Amino acid sequence: MDHPKSRTLFLHAQTLMPGGVNSPVRAYRAVNRIPPFILRAKGCRIYDVDGHSYIDYVGSWGPMIVGHAHPQVVNALKRAVNHGTSYGAPTPLEVRLAEVLVRAVPSMAMVRLVSSGTEAVMSAIRLARAATKRDLIVKYDGGYHGHADSLLVKAGSGAATFGLPDSPGVPADLAKQTLTAPYNDLEATRRLIEARPGAVAAVIVEPIAGNMGVVPPEPGFLQGLRALTAEHGALLIFDEVITGFRASYGGAQSLYGITPDLTCLGKIIGGGLPVGAYGGRRDLMEQIAPSGPVYQAGTLSGNPLAVSAGLATLKLLAKPQVYETLEAKGAMLSAGLADAAKAAGVSVQINRVGSVLTVFFTSTPVRDYATAKTSDTAHFARFFSSMLDAGVYLPPSQYEAWFLSLAHTEREIQRTINAARAAFASLTP
Ligand SMILES: *Cc1c(COP(=O)(O)O)cnc(C)c1O
């Protein structure tokens, strides 16, 4: 498959933007390819500048759960754009979105809209620190919560050590305020908190990890975190930027029946436009300015275009059977992939919850970042490349989730499985 126009664009882009991209994974460094430059998308397909079409399993990294350019979303945007694109003032649409979110997400009594997942998480952390008058936060190795300073931290050696900055530019003093534990390890979390009585403001967790590849919570992990944080006066923050309206309409907290203190949303709630949100207990949210002293603001927050795309998307998700349908599509894809890998004699672990999954190229069950890291990333890169050439657009890294949408039909899923059969087979001598 030739990509002359993408190649030319990528070379030019690299002279203008760091790495030629506006977000790092898009540069395809982990898979040694030129990223196709995308012109348009419709349903479950995306189309590049060189005339190729692909079955898309990136879905803009999660938002496109109803498929690209869904007519109802497009129409909502067209209606909205005629009325101007931003007012910097209250508008009825944002009240509607807030109402939909508060009704859908069990733990959210109040919500504040922002413009990205990063902003939602950053603000929720600030609120947690203000409300508890404590500074430390606990996150999980391999958990991604956007690129705010406090959260760009992974483990040092051992769960009990203070974090080291994952990125230059994060002040060491700030990184020290972030402690990390292995995902699914309740006891390690307990040790971190008990070693610092009265000092941990919050535990932040992806209730289904999605950014080390998909890693489901083991039975008891989230329940344990709920009890542990409550016992120590720390807040529990669910980062549902991926799982909100994905794992179920009410997110992972509805699926597993856990009530966090604060929840962060993003991705799907903007329907492909920039929206994030954080919300939770009323007594906490009332501490946000202007009802309280914790400052947080945004020029484009509640933007009418973004909010109307989000509302149209959530309306499509509120229909009966949507999550059963997504589950069935996910089950068909993962069963087909497992079969294809087995036929080719390639060891993989397929982790899936509903419509998100990751194929890990390892024989070790993946339950945290350390086990995810046992994957053979060279095998992943070759598999990825064969799939791309066969017209299947996967996330270009082993440590990412594949996203299915309502627009993926059985026919496309079967084509994907057929392509995988050949791609797995090409890995074995
Ligand atoms: C994508 C993501 C974020 C960051 O959202 P942005 O909109 O990219 O800033 C935060 N948390 C999780 C779990 C995510 O997947």
PDB file of C-alpha atoms in Angstrom, residues 56 59 88 101 103 117 168 179 191 240 253 256 259 265 270 280 301 307 309 316 346 355 410 417:
ATOM      1  CA  ASP A  56     -11.357   2.300  11.888  1.00  0.00           C
ATOM      2  CA  GLY A  59     -12.505   6.099  16.618  1.00  0.00           C
ATOM      3  CA  GLY A  88     -18.721  33.254  26.602  1.00  0.00           C
ATOM      4  CA  LEU A 101     -24.761  13.864  32.545  1.00  0.00           C
ATOM      5  CA  ARG A 103     -29.023  11.863  35.287  1.00  0.00           C
ATOM      6  CA  GLY A 117     -10.168  15.206  29.629  1.00  0.00           C
ATOM      7  CA  PRO A 168      11.206  16.637  31.898  1.00  0.00           C
ATOM      8  CA  LEU A 179       2.364   8.155  44.622  1.00  0.00           C
ATOM      9  CA  ARG A 191       0.350   0.365  52.253  1.00  0.00           C
ATOM     10  CA  GLU A 240     -14.142   7.768  33.212  1.00  0.00           C
ATOM     11  CA  GLN A 253     -19.478   3.035  37.994  1.00  0.00           C
ATOM     12  CA  TYR A 256     -19.756  -2.261  38.727  1.00  0.00           C
ATOM     13  CA  THR A 259     -19.982   5.330  43.824  1.00  0.00           C
ATOM     14  CA  LEU A 265     -15.549  12.562  31.690  1.00  0.00           C
ATOM     15  CA  GLY A 270     -18.234  15.746  23.125  1.00  0.00           C
ATOM     16  CA  GLY A 280     -19.639  14.408  41.855  1.00  0.00           C
ATOM     17  CA  SER A 301     -16.283  25.796  28.352  1.00  0.00           C
ATOM     18  CA  VAL A 307     -22.211  20.600  23.538  1.00  0.00           C
ATOM     19  CA  ALA A 309     -22.462  17.241  19.191  1.00  0.00           C
ATOM     20  CA  LEU A 316     -28.259   7.998  20.264  1.00  0.00           C
ATOM     21  CA  VAL A 346       0.700 -16.913  18.107  1.00  0.00           C
ATOM     22  CA  SER A 355     -16.641  -2.507  22.948  1.00  0.00           C
ATOM     23  CA  GLU A 410     -20.726  -7.983  11.157  1.00  0.00           C
ATOM     24  CA  ILE A 417     -10.889 -11.142  11.507  1.00  0.00           C
TER      25      ILE A 417
END
